[in-house]
Tab-separated table of C-alpha atoms in Angstrom:
chain	number	residue	atom	x	y	z
L	100	UNK	CA	10.077	-221.264	99.992
L	101	UNK	CA	12.580	-219.469	97.199
L	102	UNK	CA	13.852	-215.955	98.437
L	103	UNK	CA	14.281	-212.777	95.932
L	104	UNK	CA	17.196	-211.294	95.923
L	105	UNK	CA	17.746	-207.679	96.525
L	106	UNK	CA	18.387	-206.414	92.967
L	107	UNK	CA	15.178	-208.265	91.768
L	108	UNK	CA	13.530	-206.761	94.291
L	109	UNK	CA	13.902	-203.136	93.760
L	110	UNK	CA	13.372	-203.521	89.858
L	111	UNK	CA	10.063	-205.169	91.124
L	112	UNK	CA	9.360	-202.263	93.494
L	113	UNK	CA	9.811	-199.302	90.418
L	114	UNK	CA	7.909	-201.445	88.174
L	115	UNK	CA	5.041	-201.493	89.951
L	116	UNK	CA	5.314	-197.740	91.172
L	117	UNK	CA	5.355	-196.775	87.484
L	118	UNK	CA	2.557	-198.931	86.930
L	119	UNK	CA	0.801	-197.266	89.849
L	120	UNK	CA	1.535	-194.012	88.588
L	121	UNK	CA	0.264	-194.634	84.586
L	122	UNK	CA	-2.656	-195.508	86.291
L	123	UNK	CA	-3.518	-192.566	88.587
L	124	UNK	CA	-2.754	-190.235	85.461
L	125	UNK	CA	-4.716	-192.352	82.831
L	126	UNK	CA	-7.946	-190.304	81.191
L	127	UNK	CA	-11.048	-191.139	83.097
L	128	UNK	CA	-9.115	-190.692	86.651
L	129	UNK	CA	-10.143	-187.413	88.940
L	130	UNK	CA	-8.052	-184.619	87.193
L	131	UNK	CA	-4.970	-184.033	90.158
L	132	UNK	CA	-4.794	-179.922	90.709
L	133	UNK	CA	-1.833	-177.824	89.301
L	134	UNK	CA	0.675	-177.333	92.373
L	135	UNK	CA	0.933	-173.727	91.344
L	136	UNK	CA	-2.708	-171.732	92.704
L	137	UNK	CA	-1.664	-169.089	90.324
L	138	UNK	CA	-1.083	-170.574	87.049
L	139	UNK	CA	-4.676	-172.703	88.039
L	140	UNK	CA	-6.594	-169.512	88.971
L	141	UNK	CA	-4.793	-167.852	85.137
L	142	UNK	CA	-5.999	-171.352	83.638
L	143	UNK	CA	-9.591	-170.974	84.318
L	144	UNK	CA	-10.553	-167.608	83.851
L	145	UNK	CA	-10.801	-168.563	79.738
L	146	UNK	CA	-13.467	-170.012	80.514
L	147	UNK	CA	-16.971	-169.100	81.998
L	148	UNK	CA	-17.052	-167.826	85.221
L	149	UNK	CA	-18.502	-168.438	88.229
L	150	UNK	CA	-15.769	-171.904	88.619
L	151	UNK	CA	-14.346	-173.406	91.682
L	152	UNK	CA	-11.097	-174.300	92.450
L	153	UNK	CA	-11.146	-177.759	94.556
L	154	UNK	CA	-8.852	-179.948	95.360
L	155	UNK	CA	-8.721	-182.730	92.889
L	156	UNK	CA	-11.450	-181.037	90.694
L	157	UNK	CA	-9.437	-177.698	89.588
L	158	UNK	CA	-12.139	-176.489	87.042
L	159	UNK	CA	-15.011	-176.683	89.491
L	160	UNK	CA	-16.423	-177.983	86.552
L	161	UNK	CA	-17.288	-181.086	87.798
L	162	UNK	CA	-19.380	-180.312	90.699
L	163	UNK	CA	-23.187	-181.774	91.233
L	164	UNK	CA	-25.547	-179.500	90.318
L	165	UNK	CA	-26.387	-177.315	94.025
L	166	UNK	CA	-23.388	-178.906	95.806
L	167	UNK	CA	-21.037	-176.878	98.402
L	168	UNK	CA	-17.340	-176.544	96.826
L	169	UNK	CA	-15.594	-178.163	99.718
L	170	UNK	CA	-14.289	-175.857	102.620
L	171	UNK	CA	-10.966	-174.201	101.678
L	172	UNK	CA	-12.341	-173.740	97.728
L	173	UNK	CA	-11.834	-170.516	95.884
L	174	UNK	CA	-15.308	-169.374	93.806
L	175	UNK	CA	-14.076	-167.041	91.505
L	176	UNK	CA	-17.794	-165.399	90.696
L	177	UNK	CA	-16.521	-162.557	88.398
L	178	UNK	CA	-14.087	-160.022	87.489
L	179	UNK	CA	-14.655	-156.703	88.134
L	180	UNK	CA	-15.003	-153.750	85.498
L	181	UNK	CA	-12.875	-151.743	88.214
L	182	UNK	CA	-8.535	-151.620	87.562
L	183	UNK	CA	-6.015	-150.856	88.844
L	184	UNK	CA	-2.527	-149.689	88.277
L	185	UNK	CA	1.102	-150.235	90.846
L	186	UNK	CA	3.829	-147.823	90.413
L	187	UNK	CA	5.493	-150.180	88.916
L	188	UNK	CA	3.211	-149.503	85.905
L	189	UNK	CA	2.064	-152.721	86.058
L	190	UNK	CA	-1.665	-153.356	85.453
L	191	UNK	CA	-4.051	-155.176	88.788
L	192	UNK	CA	-6.905	-156.845	87.509
L	193	UNK	CA	-9.686	-157.506	90.679
L	194	UNK	CA	-11.723	-160.341	90.855
L	195	UNK	CA	-15.164	-160.992	92.998
L	196	UNK	CA	-14.367	-163.874	95.054
L	197	UNK	CA	-15.344	-166.355	97.826
L	198	UNK	CA	-12.105	-167.935	99.106
L	199	UNK	CA	-12.874	-170.357	102.956
L	200	UNK	CA	-16.164	-169.701	102.811
L	201	UNK	CA	-16.112	-166.135	103.052
L	202	UNK	CA	-16.863	-163.294	101.291
L	203	UNK	CA	-13.516	-161.662	99.054
L	204	UNK	CA	-11.389	-160.156	96.787
L	205	UNK	CA	-9.079	-161.181	94.158
L	206	UNK	CA	-6.259	-159.119	93.120
L	207	UNK	CA	-4.219	-160.477	90.265
L	208	UNK	CA	-0.994	-158.499	89.467
L	209	UNK	CA	2.698	-159.425	88.255
L	210	UNK	CA	3.032	-163.241	89.408
L	211	UNK	CA	1.421	-162.541	92.841
L	212	UNK	CA	-2.389	-163.367	93.530
L	213	UNK	CA	-3.758	-161.486	96.819
L	214	UNK	CA	-7.171	-162.909	98.487
L	215	UNK	CA	-8.242	-160.626	100.828
L	216	UNK	CA	-11.550	-160.899	103.459
L	217	UNK	CA	-13.089	-159.048	106.093
L	218	UNK	CA	-13.729	-161.352	109.687
L	219	UNK	CA	-15.444	-159.277	112.143
L	220	UNK	CA	-11.862	-156.907	113.439
L	221	UNK	CA	-9.280	-158.633	111.093
L	222	UNK	CA	-8.756	-158.217	107.425
L	223	UNK	CA	-7.461	-161.745	106.204
L	224	UNK	CA	-5.051	-161.847	103.106
L	225	UNK	CA	-3.514	-165.027	101.774
L	226	UNK	CA	-1.022	-164.348	98.952
L	227	UNK	CA	0.480	-166.874	96.421
L	228	UNK	CA	3.080	-166.205	94.369
L	229	UNK	CA	3.628	-168.291	90.951
L	230	UNK	CA	5.672	-170.987	90.964
L	231	UNK	CA	5.203	-171.516	94.658
L	232	UNK	CA	2.330	-172.956	96.287
L	233	UNK	CA	2.729	-172.426	100.044
L	234	UNK	CA	0.863	-169.236	100.353
L	235	UNK	CA	1.632	-166.284	102.843
L	236	UNK	CA	-0.998	-165.746	105.824
L	237	UNK	CA	-1.385	-161.917	106.718
L	238	UNK	CA	-4.293	-160.770	109.746
L	239	UNK	CA	-4.220	-156.870	110.066
L	240	UNK	CA	-6.055	-155.419	112.730
L	241	UNK	CA	-9.096	-152.978	111.310
L	242	UNK	CA	-8.647	-150.403	113.914
L	243	UNK	CA	-5.315	-148.643	114.207
L	244	UNK	CA	-3.987	-145.886	115.985
L	245	UNK	CA	-6.237	-143.262	116.771
L	246	UNK	CA	-5.852	-139.435	115.674
L	247	UNK	CA	-6.408	-138.674	118.813
L	248	UNK	CA	-7.580	-139.406	122.420
L	249	UNK	CA	-11.608	-138.476	121.036
L	250	UNK	CA	-10.748	-140.649	118.594
L	251	UNK	CA	-12.293	-138.583	115.606
L	252	UNK	CA	-11.128	-139.385	112.217
L	253	UNK	CA	-11.566	-135.545	110.684
L	254	UNK	CA	-13.615	-132.709	111.126
L	255	UNK	CA	-15.952	-132.020	108.506
L	256	UNK	CA	-14.776	-130.043	105.618
L	257	UNK	CA	-16.343	-127.279	104.360
L	258	UNK	CA	-19.426	-127.012	101.926
L	259	UNK	CA	-18.091	-124.284	99.705
L	260	UNK	CA	-20.856	-123.344	96.563
L	261	UNK	CA	-17.766	-121.493	94.760
L	262	UNK	CA	-15.992	-124.870	95.037
L	263	UNK	CA	-16.430	-128.163	92.522
L	264	UNK	CA	-20.208	-129.102	93.783
L	265	UNK	CA	-20.416	-131.322	91.427
L	266	UNK	CA	-18.924	-133.521	88.573
L	267	UNK	CA	-19.503	-132.036	84.828
L	268	UNK	CA	-21.419	-133.885	83.015
L	269	UNK	CA	-19.377	-135.671	80.786
L	270	UNK	CA	-19.662	-134.881	76.508
L	271	UNK	CA	-19.744	-137.307	74.069
L	272	UNK	CA	-17.132	-139.706	74.053
L	273	UNK	CA	-15.362	-138.479	77.286
L	274	UNK	CA	-15.167	-141.043	80.151
L	275	UNK	CA	-17.416	-140.791	83.097
L	276	UNK	CA	-15.079	-142.945	85.493
L	277	UNK	CA	-13.342	-142.348	88.898
L	278	UNK	CA	-9.815	-142.031	88.599
L	279	UNK	CA	-8.245	-142.294	92.627
L	280	UNK	CA	-4.680	-141.004	92.205
L	281	UNK	CA	-3.206	-142.576	95.358
L	282	UNK	CA	0.331	-140.979	96.062
L	283	UNK	CA	2.001	-143.211	99.115
L	284	UNK	CA	4.384	-141.183	101.075
L	285	UNK	CA	8.012	-141.970	101.427
L	286	UNK	CA	7.548	-142.914	104.358
L	287	UNK	CA	5.375	-145.516	104.059
L	288	UNK	CA	6.789	-148.771	104.015
L	289	UNK	CA	4.129	-151.681	102.852
L	290	UNK	CA	4.265	-152.298	99.621
L	291	UNK	CA	1.698	-151.728	96.934
L	292	UNK	CA	-0.164	-155.486	97.230
L	293	UNK	CA	-1.015	-154.172	101.291
L	294	UNK	CA	-1.699	-150.812	100.374
L	295	UNK	CA	-4.164	-151.569	97.709
L	296	UNK	CA	-5.624	-154.902	99.824
L	297	UNK	CA	-5.600	-152.810	102.770
L	298	UNK	CA	-7.075	-149.168	101.847
L	299	UNK	CA	-8.798	-149.640	98.260
L	300	UNK	CA	-9.647	-153.686	97.105
L	301	UNK	CA	-12.575	-153.745	99.375
L	302	UNK	CA	-14.016	-150.150	98.683
L	303	UNK	CA	-13.212	-150.651	94.550
L	304	UNK	CA	-15.898	-153.629	94.629
L	305	UNK	CA	-18.158	-152.040	97.167
L	306	UNK	CA	-18.031	-148.571	94.867
L	307	UNK	CA	-18.590	-151.384	91.529
L	308	UNK	CA	-21.747	-152.755	92.721
L	309	UNK	CA	-23.598	-150.442	95.129
L	310	UNK	CA	-22.956	-147.171	94.964
L	311	UNK	CA	-21.867	-146.233	91.640
L	312	UNK	CA	-22.946	-149.078	89.438
L	313	UNK	CA	-22.970	-147.076	86.122
L	314	UNK	CA	-18.968	-146.403	85.850
L	315	UNK	CA	-16.051	-148.037	86.446
L	316	UNK	CA	-13.648	-146.857	89.806
L	317	UNK	CA	-9.610	-146.825	88.678
L	318	UNK	CA	-7.088	-146.123	91.625
L	319	UNK	CA	-3.889	-145.805	90.648
L	320	UNK	CA	-0.702	-146.073	93.193
L	321	UNK	CA	2.027	-143.714	92.687
L	322	UNK	CA	5.431	-143.611	94.998
L	323	UNK	CA	8.863	-141.711	94.639
L	324	UNK	CA	7.702	-138.036	93.084
L	325	UNK	CA	9.327	-135.697	94.351
L	326	UNK	CA	7.258	-132.991	96.113
L	327	UNK	CA	4.228	-135.445	95.615
L	328	UNK	CA	4.831	-138.283	98.068
L	329	UNK	CA	7.423	-136.201	100.304
L	330	UNK	CA	5.809	-133.137	102.118
L	331	UNK	CA	6.002	-132.744	105.607
L	332	UNK	CA	2.913	-133.170	107.438
L	333	UNK	CA	1.333	-132.782	110.602
L	334	UNK	CA	0.522	-129.398	110.965
L	335	UNK	CA	-2.148	-127.342	110.741
L	336	UNK	CA	-2.357	-126.812	106.145
L	337	UNK	CA	-0.403	-129.214	105.178
L	338	UNK	CA	-2.998	-129.945	102.803
L	339	UNK	CA	-3.224	-126.991	101.502
L	340	UNK	CA	0.748	-126.523	100.919
L	341	UNK	CA	0.538	-130.427	99.254
L	342	UNK	CA	-2.471	-129.567	97.094
L	343	UNK	CA	-0.568	-126.553	95.386
L	344	UNK	CA	1.638	-129.463	93.984
L	345	UNK	CA	-0.560	-131.669	93.143
L	346	UNK	CA	-2.512	-129.320	90.688
L	347	UNK	CA	0.700	-128.511	88.931
L	348	UNK	CA	1.017	-132.503	88.806
L	349	UNK	CA	-0.068	-134.504	84.646
L	350	UNK	CA	-0.032	-137.824	85.030
L	351	UNK	CA	1.687	-139.558	82.405
L	352	UNK	CA	-0.095	-143.003	82.804
L	353	UNK	CA	-3.336	-141.362	82.801
L	354	UNK	CA	-5.412	-141.372	79.465
L	355	UNK	CA	-6.118	-137.519	78.847
L	356	UNK	CA	-7.164	-137.664	75.462
L	357	UNK	CA	-10.348	-139.469	77.015
L	358	UNK	CA	-11.378	-136.447	78.554
L	359	UNK	CA	-11.354	-137.905	82.266
L	360	UNK	CA	-14.048	-135.815	83.685
L	361	UNK	CA	-13.628	-137.294	87.804
L	362	UNK	CA	-10.112	-137.448	89.263
L	363	UNK	CA	-9.210	-137.351	93.034
L	364	UNK	CA	-5.948	-137.332	94.568
L	365	UNK	CA	-5.217	-138.556	98.205
L	366	UNK	CA	-1.964	-138.854	100.092
L	367	UNK	CA	-1.360	-141.892	102.133
L	368	UNK	CA	1.037	-141.063	104.832
L	369	UNK	CA	2.794	-143.438	107.714
L	370	UNK	CA	2.092	-140.882	110.487
L	371	UNK	CA	-1.351	-140.994	112.558
L	372	UNK	CA	-1.911	-137.517	111.916
L	373	UNK	CA	-1.836	-135.582	108.656
L	374	UNK	CA	-2.941	-132.379	111.012
L	375	UNK	CA	-2.971	-132.031	114.508
L	376	UNK	CA	-6.311	-134.609	115.851
L	377	UNK	CA	-6.620	-135.753	112.401
L	378	UNK	CA	-6.446	-138.820	111.071
L	379	UNK	CA	-7.780	-137.612	107.695
L	380	UNK	CA	-8.530	-134.798	105.978
L	381	UNK	CA	-10.299	-133.321	102.671
L	382	UNK	CA	-9.863	-130.005	100.762
L	383	UNK	CA	-13.802	-129.640	100.390
L	384	UNK	CA	-16.828	-131.456	100.680
L	385	UNK	CA	-17.297	-132.013	97.168
L	386	UNK	CA	-13.967	-131.295	96.374
L	387	UNK	CA	-10.796	-133.173	95.184
L	388	UNK	CA	-7.984	-133.379	97.794
L	389	UNK	CA	-7.223	-135.768	100.401
L	390	UNK	CA	-4.657	-136.875	102.765
L	391	UNK	CA	-5.136	-140.421	105.120
L	392	UNK	CA	-3.209	-141.835	107.740
L	393	UNK	CA	-2.140	-145.863	107.201
L	394	UNK	CA	-1.674	-146.237	110.702
L	395	UNK	CA	-5.607	-145.530	111.756
L	396	UNK	CA	-8.824	-147.475	110.920
L	397	UNK	CA	-8.542	-148.666	107.234
L	398	UNK	CA	-10.990	-146.996	106.672
L	399	UNK	CA	-9.767	-143.309	106.693
L	400	UNK	CA	-8.811	-143.056	102.977
L	401	UNK	CA	-12.496	-144.285	101.846
L	402	UNK	CA	-13.688	-141.630	104.559
L	403	UNK	CA	-11.944	-139.088	102.997
L	404	UNK	CA	-12.451	-139.768	99.493
L	405	UNK	CA	-16.649	-139.811	100.609
L	406	UNK	CA	-16.023	-136.278	101.573
L	407	UNK	CA	-14.674	-135.325	98.066
L	408	UNK	CA	-17.802	-136.794	96.422
L	409	UNK	CA	-20.065	-135.496	98.838
L	410	UNK	CA	-20.787	-137.546	102.114
L	411	UNK	CA	-20.927	-136.173	105.229
L	412	UNK	CA	-20.610	-136.994	108.767
L	413	UNK	CA	-24.332	-136.487	109.367
L	414	UNK	CA	-26.034	-139.102	107.465
L	415	UNK	CA	-23.142	-141.498	108.727
L	416	UNK	CA	-24.681	-144.759	110.969
L	417	UNK	CA	-24.000	-146.986	113.578
L	418	UNK	CA	-25.857	-150.409	112.494
L	419	UNK	CA	-26.977	-153.555	114.908
L	420	UNK	CA	-25.718	-156.399	113.742
L	421	UNK	CA	-26.148	-158.670	116.276
L	422	UNK	CA	-27.675	-158.881	120.189
L	423	UNK	CA	-24.456	-157.310	121.419
L	424	UNK	CA	-22.422	-156.314	117.860
L	425	UNK	CA	-22.343	-153.146	115.784
L	426	UNK	CA	-20.375	-151.614	112.930
L	427	UNK	CA	-19.969	-148.421	111.990
L	428	UNK	CA	-20.583	-146.852	108.376
L	429	UNK	CA	-17.586	-145.528	106.698
L	430	UNK	CA	-18.565	-141.700	107.217
L	431	UNK	CA	-19.036	-141.852	110.991
L	432	UNK	CA	-17.160	-139.709	112.712
L	433	UNK	CA	-15.151	-141.508	114.600
L	434	UNK	CA	-12.497	-143.898	114.264
L	435	UNK	CA	-14.639	-147.098	114.253
L	436	UNK	CA	-13.689	-150.559	115.771
L	437	UNK	CA	-15.428	-152.334	113.605
L	438	UNK	CA	-16.302	-150.326	110.338
L	439	UNK	CA	-19.717	-151.483	108.327
L	440	UNK	CA	-17.509	-151.308	105.076
L	441	UNK	CA	-19.766	-149.649	103.239
L	442	UNK	CA	-21.672	-145.785	103.146
L	443	UNK	CA	-25.309	-145.386	104.213
L	444	UNK	CA	-27.774	-145.143	101.768
L	445	UNK	CA	-28.450	-141.726	102.469
L	446	UNK	CA	-24.322	-141.108	101.858
L	447	UNK	CA	-24.876	-143.094	98.440
L	448	UNK	CA	-27.399	-140.487	97.490
L	449	UNK	CA	-25.096	-137.849	97.935
L	450	UNK	CA	-22.528	-139.633	96.296
L	451	UNK	CA	-24.440	-140.115	93.095
L	452	UNK	CA	-25.720	-136.741	93.239
L	453	UNK	CA	-22.725	-135.559	93.443
L	454	UNK	CA	-21.342	-137.848	90.552
L	455	UNK	CA	-23.881	-137.390	88.563
L	456	UNK	CA	-25.071	-140.793	88.685
L	457	UNK	CA	-27.236	-142.856	85.685
L	458	UNK	CA	-28.687	-146.112	85.926
L	459	UNK	CA	-27.367	-146.688	82.256
L	460	UNK	CA	-23.538	-145.726	81.427
C-alpha cells in the first residue's frame, strides 16, 4: 500500500473541509443562528410577532404548529406601546417576551439587550451586547434592606381634598399618557439599565397590561441635575424641600406641546431611609411627587407611585400562592419578602378612578 506524503495529505484534508463547509451552507439546510443575539433580535422584529429565536431556527417560523421551542429560547410576543428614555437621551423599547420558559421583559437600548424575569425571590437578568454572544447573567434578591425594624415601607400619605384628587380630563389633542420623571440620586451607583430593569420594566408592563390599558406609560431617567439629583435626605421634610426644586424644573425632552396631563416625579436614592423609618414617601394620595430607596424591595418605587395615583395600604392584599407560600401586592405596607408584582384589584380601581380611566383611548 502506497503511503501518501504529508503535503498531499494536508491538501486532501483541506479540500474535504471546504467541501463539507460548502455542503452545510448550501440552500435547503437548516439555517445557522447568528452568533450575535442582539443582531438576531433586531432582524426578526421586521417580521410578524410572535416569533421565536431558536438554535438552528433563528426566526422560529419553521417550528411545527403547536410545537414547543427548545428550553432556553427567546419568544418575542409583542412590542409594548410604552417606552423609556435613559439619561443619555437614548430611547429604550420594551417587549413582552418569554425567556427560558419564564415570563419576562426585554429592554432594547443602544448596543444592549437586557432580559429580566422574576423567579420566586430573585430578579434574573441576562444582558447581551451587540457583537458579543456571551451574555452577562445577574441575580438580584427582590427583598432589600428594610427601612426600620418594623419593615414598614412608609406612612400612608394624607388625602387632601385641596390637592390634585384626579387627573384633569384631557382636552382634544392633549396626551393622556402617564409620564414618570425618575431622578436618580448622584449616590446611586447602578447604571440606567440596572435601575430600569429592577424598578420599572416589570411595572410598566403590568401597568400597560393590567391597570391603564387605555394609555401608555413612559419612564424618563434623569441624572446629574444640580438641585434635583444631589439633595440631602434621611430627615423629616426631605421630600418637601426636594419638591420645591422639582416644581421649578422644566424637562427639555418632554413633548410639552402635546399638553401632557399626567406627570409623576420620583427621586431614587441609595440610602435605606428617605425620611426617618421610611423606605419611601409620597406627597399626597393622590399626588405628584415621591422619593424611594433603591436599597429596599424592588417594589418601593412602584409603591410610592401607586400612592400618587390614589392607591392605598388599606386595599393591599397578602395572597396565598401555595400550601406554604404567599406574596404581597405592591401597596402592602410592610416590605415584602415575595412581592406579587401587581396591584390588588381594589387598588387598580382606585388608580383608574384617579387617572380617569376609559376603556377606549
